[in-house]
Amino acid sequence: MAEAARARRDVVTGETREESALIRFVIAPDGTVTPDLGRKLPGRGVWVAADRASVETAARKNLFARSAKTQAKAPAQLADQVEALLRRRVLDGLGLARRSGTLISGFEKVSAALTSGQAAWLIEAADGAADGRRKIFAALRRAPRPVGQLGLYTSAELGLALGLENVIHTAFLAGRTADRWALEVRRLAGFRPLLPESWREEP
């Protein structure tokens, strides 16, 4: 994938990494450090590894100003801002996938997609019932291919993004659309766990 193949230098470590593993920042006219997740804003880009520790280090050490060779001020909650933007992008990507026909929902459809190997990702509502989650995870264990898992969004959030009601079980079908969306999910994973910690304690 061409997008993932382009490489940039991480200002924190000095290492060259693929763009898909980095966050681009630009310096606004007023000197504010601004995340550019879509990599489209004008100006010289400053690239930082897509994880909370790296963004916090870059802000604390004023690496944005040093790299851009200009006055720059990073907001105190810059890492939280990036996380919120990534969280929104990932959710918006689900809505786009549903409209393109690469996202399905409902227990029976998702279970069938998992066991047939068609699913690339399982997206579960964070507030779904534990019993239903256990059943869908049983189908996940029968999947013939690795399947990513995401449980960050409530049923209401998923429903709003997908234009549906009572969304609990959702699957992203394998293909290029899922591969592109997964790049955003992996960046988000650098800022927060993809599954609620309470799920690990369930029998």
Backbone as a ProteinNet text record, in pm:
[ID]
protein_1_A
[PRIMARY]
MAEAARARRDVVTGETREESALIRFVIAPDGTVTPDLGRKLPGRGVWVAADRASVETAARKNLFARSAKTQAKAPAQLADQVEALLRRRVLDGLGLARRSGTLISGFEKVSAALTSGQAAWLIEAADGAADGRRKIFAALRRAPRPVGQLGLYTSAELGLALGLENVIHTAFLAGRTADRWALEVRRLAGFRPLLPESWREEP
[TERTIARY]
84.3	0	87.7	69.9	158.7	158	39.5	28	114.3	116.5	189.8	339.2	380.2	519.6	602.4	541.8	617	676.2	798.8	868.2	900	897.8	929.4	1012.8	1077.5	1160.6	1082.4	1079.7	1017.2	1109.2	1058.4	1144.1	1186.5	1118.5	1152.9	1273	1270	1377.8	1478	1438.8	1523.8	1515.6	1433.2	1418.9	1324.7	1352.9	1265.3	1161	1034.8	924.4	821.6	737	630.2	531.6	477.3	381.5	264.5	224.7	108.1	129.6	256	286.6	318.8	292.7	328	207.2	218.8	120.9	189.9	126.2	181.2	123.4	209.7	168.4	215.7	141.6	185.2	174.9	246	241.9	145.7	38.7	-60.7	0	-63	-9.9	12.6	-66.6	-48.7	54.1	120.7	224.7	176	46.4	-8.3	24.2	68.9	94.2	-39.9	-62.2	-192.3	-178.6	-251.1	-247.2	-307.1	-244.6	-293.7	-305.3	-410	-422.6	-444.6	-505.8	-528.9	-410.6	-306.5	-183.6	-212.8	-300.1	-339.2	-320.4	-295.9	-282.6	-154.4	-158.5	-37.9	68.4	190.8	299.5	390.9	505.4	602.8	554.4	555.7	508.8	615.5	571.8	657	596.6	676.2	624.1	665	567.2	590.4	526.3	592.3	538.5	398.5	312.8	172	152.8	201.4	175.3	180.2	110.7	95.2	229.2	317.7	445.1	527.9	527.5	606.2	550.9	419.3	359.1	384.5	372.6	397.8	543.9	636.1	778.6	807.5	751.2	773.1	723.4	609	554.1	639.5	678.9	755.1	892.6	956.4	1091.2	1090.6	972.3	957.9	1023.3	1008	1068.8	997.4	874.4	801.4	868.3	901.2	967.2	1105.7	1177.7	1312.8	1310.8	1215.1	1208.5	1160.5	1059	1002.5	1084.1	1178.7	1264.2	1181.2	1083.7	998.8	941	882.5	816.7	694.8	680	567.3	527.8	396.9	344.5	252.3	287.6	204.6	102.7	-26.4	-127	-92.5	-129.8	-97.4	-156	-272.8	-340.4	-330	-215.9	-201.6	-226.2	-173.8	-193.3	-340.8	-412.6	-556.6	-630.6	-585.6	-647.3	-628.3	-507.6	-481.2	-567.4	-575.8	-658	-802.9	-857.6	-997.4	-1018.9	-923.3	-934.7	-926.1	-834.5	-822.1	-947.1	-1000.2	-1121.9	-1236.6	-1244.8	-1348.7	-1326.7	-1201	-1170	-1203.5	-1170.5	-1198.8	-1349.3	-1424.3	-1570	-1630.2	-1581.6	-1630.2	-1601.1	-1486.7	-1450.9	-1549.6	-1606.5	-1707.9	-1833.4	-1872	-1988.6	-1969.3	-1851.1	-1820.8	-1822.5	-1769.2	-1765.1	-1905.2	-1993.8	-2130.1	-2198.5	-2174.3	-2236.6	-2178.7	-2054.9	-1993.2	-2019.2	-2086.6	-2121	-2013.8	-1909.5	-1801.5	-1811.3	-1920.3	-1943.2	-2080.5	-2088.1	-2215.4	-2241.8	-2367	-2402.4	-2511.9	-2527.1	-2623.7	-2553.2	-2600.1	-2530.6	-2512.1	-2617.5	-2610	-2515.2	-2527	-2441.4	-2294.5	-2269.9	-2131.9	-2072.9	-2149.4	-2102.8	-2065.9	-2149.7	-2122.5	-1998	-1979.9	-1861.9	-1733.8	-1742.5	-1625.8	-1586.6	-1682.6	-1651.3	-1618.4	-1659.9	-1629.6	-1498.1	-1438.6	-1313.4	-1328.5	-1449.5	-1472	-1441.7	-1444.3	-1428	-1281	-1244.7	-1110.2	-1107.9	-1221	-1230.5	-1366.9	-1367.5	-1490.4	-1500.7	-1611.1	-1634.3	-1753.2	-1727.2	-1830	-1864.3	-1992	-2032.5	-1975.6	-1917	-1854	-1954.9	-2080.3	-2183	-2278.1	-2237.9	-2320.9	-2326	-2425.8	-2441.2	-2328.4	-2282	-2170.8	-2205.9	-2330.8	-2370.3	-2357.8	-2405.8	-2393.9	-2249.2	-2168.7	-2026.5	-1956.3	-1990.6	-1930.3	-1963.1	-2086.2	-2127.2	-2053.6	-2039	-1971.7	-1822.7	-1765.7	-1623.8	-1600.4	-1701.6	-1690.4	-1680.5	-1758.6	-1748.8	-1614.1	-1564.7	-1434	-1323.5	-1333.6	-1230.8	-1233.4	-1342.6	-1351.9	-1308.8	-1275.1	-1238.6	-1110.6	-1107.1	-990.1	-876.5	-898.2	-795.3	-792.5	-680	-674.6	-776	-842.3	-943.5	-912.8	-902	-880.4	-1004.6	-985.4	-1097.9	-1097.3	-1216	-1231	-1355.2	-1342.2	-1455.7	-1458	-1434.1	-1423.6	-1554.3	-1647.8	-1765.8	-1891	-1977.1	-2104.3	-2198.3	-2304.7	-2405.7	-2464.2	-2482.9	-2538.9	-2442.3	-2314.4	-2214.9	-2209.5	-2209.6	-2207.3	-2334.1	-2447.1	-2574.1	-2579	-2528.1	-2527.2	-2436.8	-2321.8	-2227.2	-2280.5	-2351.1	-2397.3	-2538.4	-2609.5	-2747.5	-2839.8	-2809.6	-2888.9	-2924.9	-3014	-3052	-3001	-2968.7	-2929.8	-2813.7	-2707.2	-2590.1	-2501.1	-2483.4	-2400.6	-2284.2	-2312.9	-2211.1	-2193.2	-2070.2	-2040.5	-1911.4	-1904.1	-1782.3	-1742.8	-1613.4	-1556.5	-1503.7	-1558.6	-1519.2	-1379.3	-1305	-1167.6	-1161.5	-1056.2	-1038.1	-958.4	-943.3	-862.3	-918.7	-1051.4	-1113	-1079.9	-1087	-1052.9	-905.3	-820.3	-675.7	-645.4	-708	-685	-737.4	-856.6	-915.3	-827.7	-769.2	-685.7	-563.6	-514.1	-401.6	-438.8	-561.2	-607.8	-626.3	-677.9	-698.6	-564.8	-463.2	-332	-270.9	-295.8	-248.2	-322.5	-453.2	-531.8	-484.5	-442.1	-396.2	-274.4	-202.6	-88.9	-130.6	-259.1	-307.6	-402.7	-463	-552.3	-575.5	-608.7	-638.9	-762.3	-764.6	-876.4	-994.5	-972.7	-1079.5	-1089.2	-1210	-1224.8	-1151.8	-1086.2	-1011.7	-1104.8	-1228.7	-1323.3	-1352.9	-1337.4	-1366.9	-1271.8	-1150.3	-1051.3	-1090.1	-1171.3	-1209.6	-1334.5	-1396.6	-1518.5	-1484.3	-1569.7	-1542.9	-1553.6
-119.2	0	124	213.4	327	416.9	435.9	525.2	477.3	347.5	293.4	287.5	296.7	277.3	403.7	522.7	645.8	653.7	700.1	702.8	846.1	870.9	1001.9	980.2	1086.4	1076.4	1119.3	1033.2	1063.2	1158.8	1277.6	1377.9	1338.8	1244	1203.8	1110.4	1007	907.9	928.5	1003.7	1019.8	903.5	805.1	688.5	718	655	666.3	556.3	595.7	500.3	529.6	432.3	452.1	557.2	634.4	737.9	681.9	561.1	502	479.2	483.1	463.2	594.6	706.6	838.1	931.3	1039.4	1147.7	1271.8	1336.1	1460.2	1578.6	1671.9	1797	1913.3	2022.6	2146.2	2259	2367.9	2484.3	2585.4	2616.1	2712.3	2853	2946.3	3083.4	3147.8	3109.7	3167.5	3091.4	2990.3	2915.3	2791.1	2762.8	2645.3	2517.5	2416.6	2285.9	2218.6	2181.4	2129.8	1990.8	1890.4	1756.8	1760.7	1691.7	1682.8	1535.3	1470.8	1326.7	1287.9	1376.2	1346.9	1381.3	1442.7	1479.4	1569.9	1667.2	1754	1902.4	1939.2	2080.6	2137.9	2265	2326.3	2348.9	2362.3	2387.3	2268.1	2293.1	2188.2	2092.5	1966.1	1867.4	1828.8	1808.3	1752.7	1618	1512.7	1377.5	1315.5	1253.8	1192.2	1053.6	957.6	822.2	825.6	740	738.9	665.9	726.5	674	789.5	772.8	880	928.1	835.6	873.4	961.1	927.6	1004.7	1146	1159.2	1291.5	1375.4	1315.8	1389.4	1431.8	1345.8	1380.2	1495.2	1487.9	1594.6	1728.3	1727.9	1851.5	1902.6	1811.5	1850.4	1906.8	1849.6	1892.2	1998	2044.7	2147.5	2107.3	1980.7	1931	1982.3	2026.1	2080.2	2208.6	2298.4	2423.6	2396.7	2304.2	2273.4	2216.9	2127.7	2065.8	2163.6	2243	2337.5	2465.4	2483	2602.9	2731	2729.2	2846	2839.4	2947	2947	2855.4	2772.2	2678.8	2651.2	2637.3	2607.8	2487.4	2382.1	2261.3	2270.6	2247.7	2247.7	2145.1	2173.3	2083.6	1944.7	1937.2	1809	1762.4	1782.6	1749.6	1601.1	1513.1	1368.8	1332.1	1394.1	1369	1418.4	1530.9	1585	1488.8	1434.3	1338.8	1214.6	1164.7	1045.8	1069.4	1184.8	1214.7	1222.3	1280.9	1290.8	1153.3	1070.7	934.7	853.6	867.6	795.3	831.6	959.8	1005.1	950.1	950.2	901.2	753	675.7	532.3	508.4	582.5	567.9	612	722.5	769	665.6	598.5	495.3	380.4	350	245	285.9	413	461.5	454.8	493	486.4	341.6	251.2	110.1	51.4	90.7	39.8	85.4	210.3	261.7	197.2	149.6	83.7	-66.5	-117.4	-258.5	-349.2	-293.4	-375.8	-392.9	-343.5	-359.2	-421.3	-525.8	-590.7	-588.9	-603.3	-602.9	-704.8	-738.7	-839.9	-969.6	-1036.1	-1154.2	-1262.1	-1298.6	-1409.6	-1378.8	-1259	-1222	-1214.9	-1155.3	-1141.6	-1277.1	-1360.4	-1494.6	-1573.3	-1564.7	-1636.1	-1582.2	-1450.6	-1390.7	-1431.4	-1444.9	-1487.2	-1631	-1721	-1863.4	-1898.4	-1812.2	-1838.6	-1775.1	-1694.1	-1629.6	-1500.5	-1448	-1324.2	-1198.7	-1210.9	-1093.4	-1064	-935.7	-892	-833.2	-772.2	-710.2	-738.3	-760.4	-770.9	-644.5	-570.9	-449.5	-474.6	-475.5	-502.4	-375.4	-353.7	-239.8	-254.7	-148.1	-153.7	-184	-147.9	-167.7	-281.6	-370.1	-485.1	-586.3	-672.4	-773.3	-875.6	-917.1	-1011.3	-1146	-1188.4	-1318.2	-1319.8	-1214.3	-1206.3	-1197.1	-1127.3	-1113.9	-1249.5	-1327.1	-1460.9	-1547.6	-1538	-1618.9	-1576.2	-1444.8	-1398.9	-1427.9	-1422.8	-1456.8	-1606	-1687.4	-1830.3	-1850.1	-1773	-1778.5	-1725.6	-1622.9	-1566.2	-1670.8	-1753.4	-1856.9	-1962.9	-1972.8	-2069.6	-2008.6	-1880.4	-1813.9	-1875.1	-1901.1	-1962.8	-1865	-1737.1	-1635.6	-1539.9	-1471.6	-1374.1	-1262.2	-1223.4	-1118.2	-1013.3	-888	-781.5	-758.7	-700.2	-676.9	-532.7	-472.3	-334.7	-324.5	-261.8	-247.6	-112.5	-6.2	128.2	205.8	168.9	252.5	190.9	275	227.7	193.1	123.1	88.8	215.1	318.6	444.3	509.8	509.8	570.3	494.7	362.5	282	304.6	309.1	329.6	461.7	566.9	698.5	699.2	634.7	631.3	548	440.9	348.2	376.6	462.9	489.9	374.3	302.2	186.5	197.8	111.3	108	-20.5	-10.1	-126.3	-204.1	-135	-198.1	-256.4	-388.3	-455.4	-528.3	-611.7	-692.7	-642.5	-613.3	-562.9	-627.2	-651.2	-708.1	-628.3	-600.4	-535.1	-645.4	-655.5	-762.4	-737.1	-843.8	-834.8	-770.1	-692.8	-625.9	-498.8	-424.5	-303.3	-197.5	-187	-88	-118.6	-244.3	-284.2	-260.4	-285.4	-265.1	-117.6	-29.5	114.9	159.9	111.8	147.7	97.7	-19.7	-78.2	7.9	82.7	172.2	277.7	329.2	427.6	363.2	241	170.5	147.7	110.7	84.5	212	324.7	451	481.8	458.2	481.6	392.1	270.3	175.9	227.3	324.1	383.1	479.3	511.8	609.4	551.4	434.3	371.7	226.8	139.7	0.3	-7.6	-105.1	-119.8	-194.3	-261.1	-335	-291.6	-286	-252.8	-353.5	-305.3	-394.4	-493.9	-453.2	-539.8	-665.9	-664.3	-781.5	-896.7	-862.7	-967.3	-1048.1	-988.2	-1055.2	-1141.4	-1135.1	-1212.4	-1360.2	-1448.9	-1593.1	-1636.7
0	0	0	-97.2	-113.1	9.4	67.5	182	296.7	318.9	431.6	404.7	276	240.5	258.9	256.9	272.7	412.3	422.3	550.5	592.1	722.7	779.5	905.8	948.5	1069.1	1192.5	1291.7	1420.5	1496.1	1533.2	1596.7	1738	1798.7	1935.2	1935.8	1852.1	1851.8	1737.9	1635.9	1518.7	1421.7	1453.3	1366.6	1251	1137.3	1020.7	1025.8	1015.9	1025.6	917.6	889.9	793.1	843.9	751.3	788.5	868	835.8	901.2	1050.3	1095.7	1237.2	1307.4	1238.9	1291.2	1290.7	1367.2	1365.4	1309.8	1211.8	1157	1232.8	1265.9	1328.9	1242.4	1245.6	1181.1	1282.9	1255.1	1343.2	1282.7	1355	1308	1304.5	1232.1	1225.7	1362.6	1462.8	1596.3	1679.4	1617.8	1687.6	1759	1752.8	1821.3	1743.7	1814.9	1753.6	1727.4	1601.1	1559	1497.6	1548.6	1486.4	1346.6	1254.2	1116.4	1080.6	1131.2	1113.5	968.2	890.9	750	661.2	719.1	647.3	528.3	548	437.4	466.1	591.5	624.6	565.1	524.2	468.7	576.8	532.8	626.3	640.7	698.6	720.3	829.4	801.2	897.7	998	1120.7	1225.7	1262	1253.4	1267.3	1400.3	1466.4	1598	1598.2	1659.9	1668.7	1728.4	1677.2	1717.5	1849.9	1956.2	2090	2189.3	2299.8	2398.3	2453.4	2486.7	2546.9	2452.9	2323.8	2227.5	2211.6	2200.5	2185.6	2310.4	2427.2	2551.1	2561.8	2517.5	2519.3	2424	2303.6	2205.1	2257.8	2325.9	2380.9	2496.8	2584.8	2703.5	2667.7	2567.2	2527.7	2418	2380.4	2278.6	2146.7	2110.7	1987.9	1863.1	1877.6	1763	1713.9	1806.7	1769.1	1712	1771.8	1725.8	1584.3	1557.2	1425.7	1319	1352.8	1256.3	1245	1337.4	1338	1345.2	1436.4	1457.6	1598	1642.2	1772.1	1766.5	1866.9	1869.6	2013.7	2035.1	2168	2160	2230.3	2231.6	2345.6	2318.2	2425.2	2533	2655.4	2766.9	2746.9	2686.7	2667.2	2522.1	2459.6	2318.1	2291.4	2376	2355	2366	2459.3	2471.4	2347.7	2293.5	2172.4	2055.3	2041.8	1934	1951.7	2074.8	2100.3	2060.1	2098.5	2066.2	1914.7	1843.5	1698.1	1632.3	1680.9	1627.1	1656.2	1776.2	1813.6	1719.5	1683.8	1592.3	1451.6	1406.2	1271.4	1257.6	1360.3	1356.3	1350.7	1430.5	1430.7	1296.7	1243.7	1114	1004.9	1017.1	919.9	919.3	1034.5	1041.1	965.4	979.8	907.6	757.1	711.6	568.2	519.1	601.2	562.4	552.2	641.3	634.7	506.5	468.3	346.7	221.1	229.7	113.4	110.8	215.2	218.8	275	337	390.8	542.2	600.3	743.6	763.2	844.7	872	1021.7	1060.3	1202.2	1229	1356	1397	1432.4	1537.8	1588.6	1483.3	1413.3	1318.1	1203.2	1145.7	1033.2	1075.9	1190.9	1238.4	1272.9	1340.1	1374.7	1249.2	1145.9	1021	952	955.2	891.8	964.2	1095.7	1173.1	1139.9	1145.2	1126.9	982.7	887.4	747.3	702.5	789.8	755	677.5	668.2	592.9	673.7	805.2	891.4	918.7	908.3	944.8	1084.8	1126.2	1258.7	1319.8	1449.4	1527.7	1611.8	1595.2	1672.8	1764.2	1892.9	1992.9	2070.4	2096.1	2177.7	2318.3	2370.5	2502	2612.3	2590	2692.4	2656.7	2568.7	2535.3	2649.3	2648.2	2753.5	2747.3	2864.9	2872.7	2809.8	2822.4	2767.2	2614.6	2550.2	2405.3	2360.9	2440.3	2408	2417.2	2517.7	2531	2409.5	2362.3	2247.7	2120.1	2100	1978.5	1986.1	2106.6	2121.5	2098.4	2125.7	2095.5	1945	1868.8	1722.8	1676.3	1745.7	1711.8	1725.3	1828	1848.8	1738.5	1666	1556.3	1422.1	1422.6	1297.6	1240.6	1110.3	1048.4	1020.4	1049.5	1026.4	1145.4	1168	1278	1255.6	1361.3	1354.6	1461	1421	1517.7	1602.1	1719.4	1809.8	1858.3	1861.5	1905.9	1992.7	2108.9	2199.4	2267.9	2193	2250.7	2253.9	2167.9	2148.4	2208.5	2261.2	2314.1	2199.6	2232.3	2133.6	2070.3	2151.7	2100.2	2001.6	2033.2	1943.3	1810.4	1819.7	1697.8	1616.1	1684.6	1615.5	1542	1606	1543.1	1419.9	1430.3	1318.5	1202	1234.9	1131.5	1083.4	1153.3	1115.8	1149	1257.4	1298.3	1445.5	1489.9	1631	1695.1	1823.2	1903.3	1839.5	1810	1749.2	1859.3	1857.5	1956.8	1890.3	1793.3	1725.5	1582.4	1546.1	1411.8	1362	1233.3	1173.9	1050.7	1040.4	923.5	832.9	712.1	621.3	565.1	544.5	497.2	358.8	337.1	208.9	227	118.4	123.1	216.8	221.3	309.5	454.2	491.9	627.8	656	558.4	577.3	602.6	527.1	546.6	682.3	718.1	847.8	961.5	946.7	1051.5	1082.6	984.6	1009.6	1112.9	1104.8	1202.9	1340.2	1340.4	1467.6	1537.3	1461.5	1521.5	1579.2	1513	1569.7	1700.5	1699.9	1821	1935.5	1903.5	2005.9	2081.6	2024.1	2094.2	2203.8	2208	2304.6	2408	2374.9	2471.8	2431.2	2527.7	2494	2404.7	2317.9	2224.8	2285.3	2397.9	2464.5	2610.7	2666.7	2808.5	2896.4	2998.4	3086.9	3157.8	3182.1	3254	3176.6	3043.5	2963.3	2994.6	3036.1	3065.3	3189.1	3271.9	3396.7	3380.5	3263.8	3241.8	3221.8	3272.5	3256.1	3110.4
[MASK]
+++++++++++++++++++++++++++++++++++++++++++++++++++++++++++++++++++++++++++++++++++++++++++++++++++++++++++++++++++++++++++++++++++++++++++++++++++++++++++++++++++++++++++++++++++++++++++++++++++++++++++

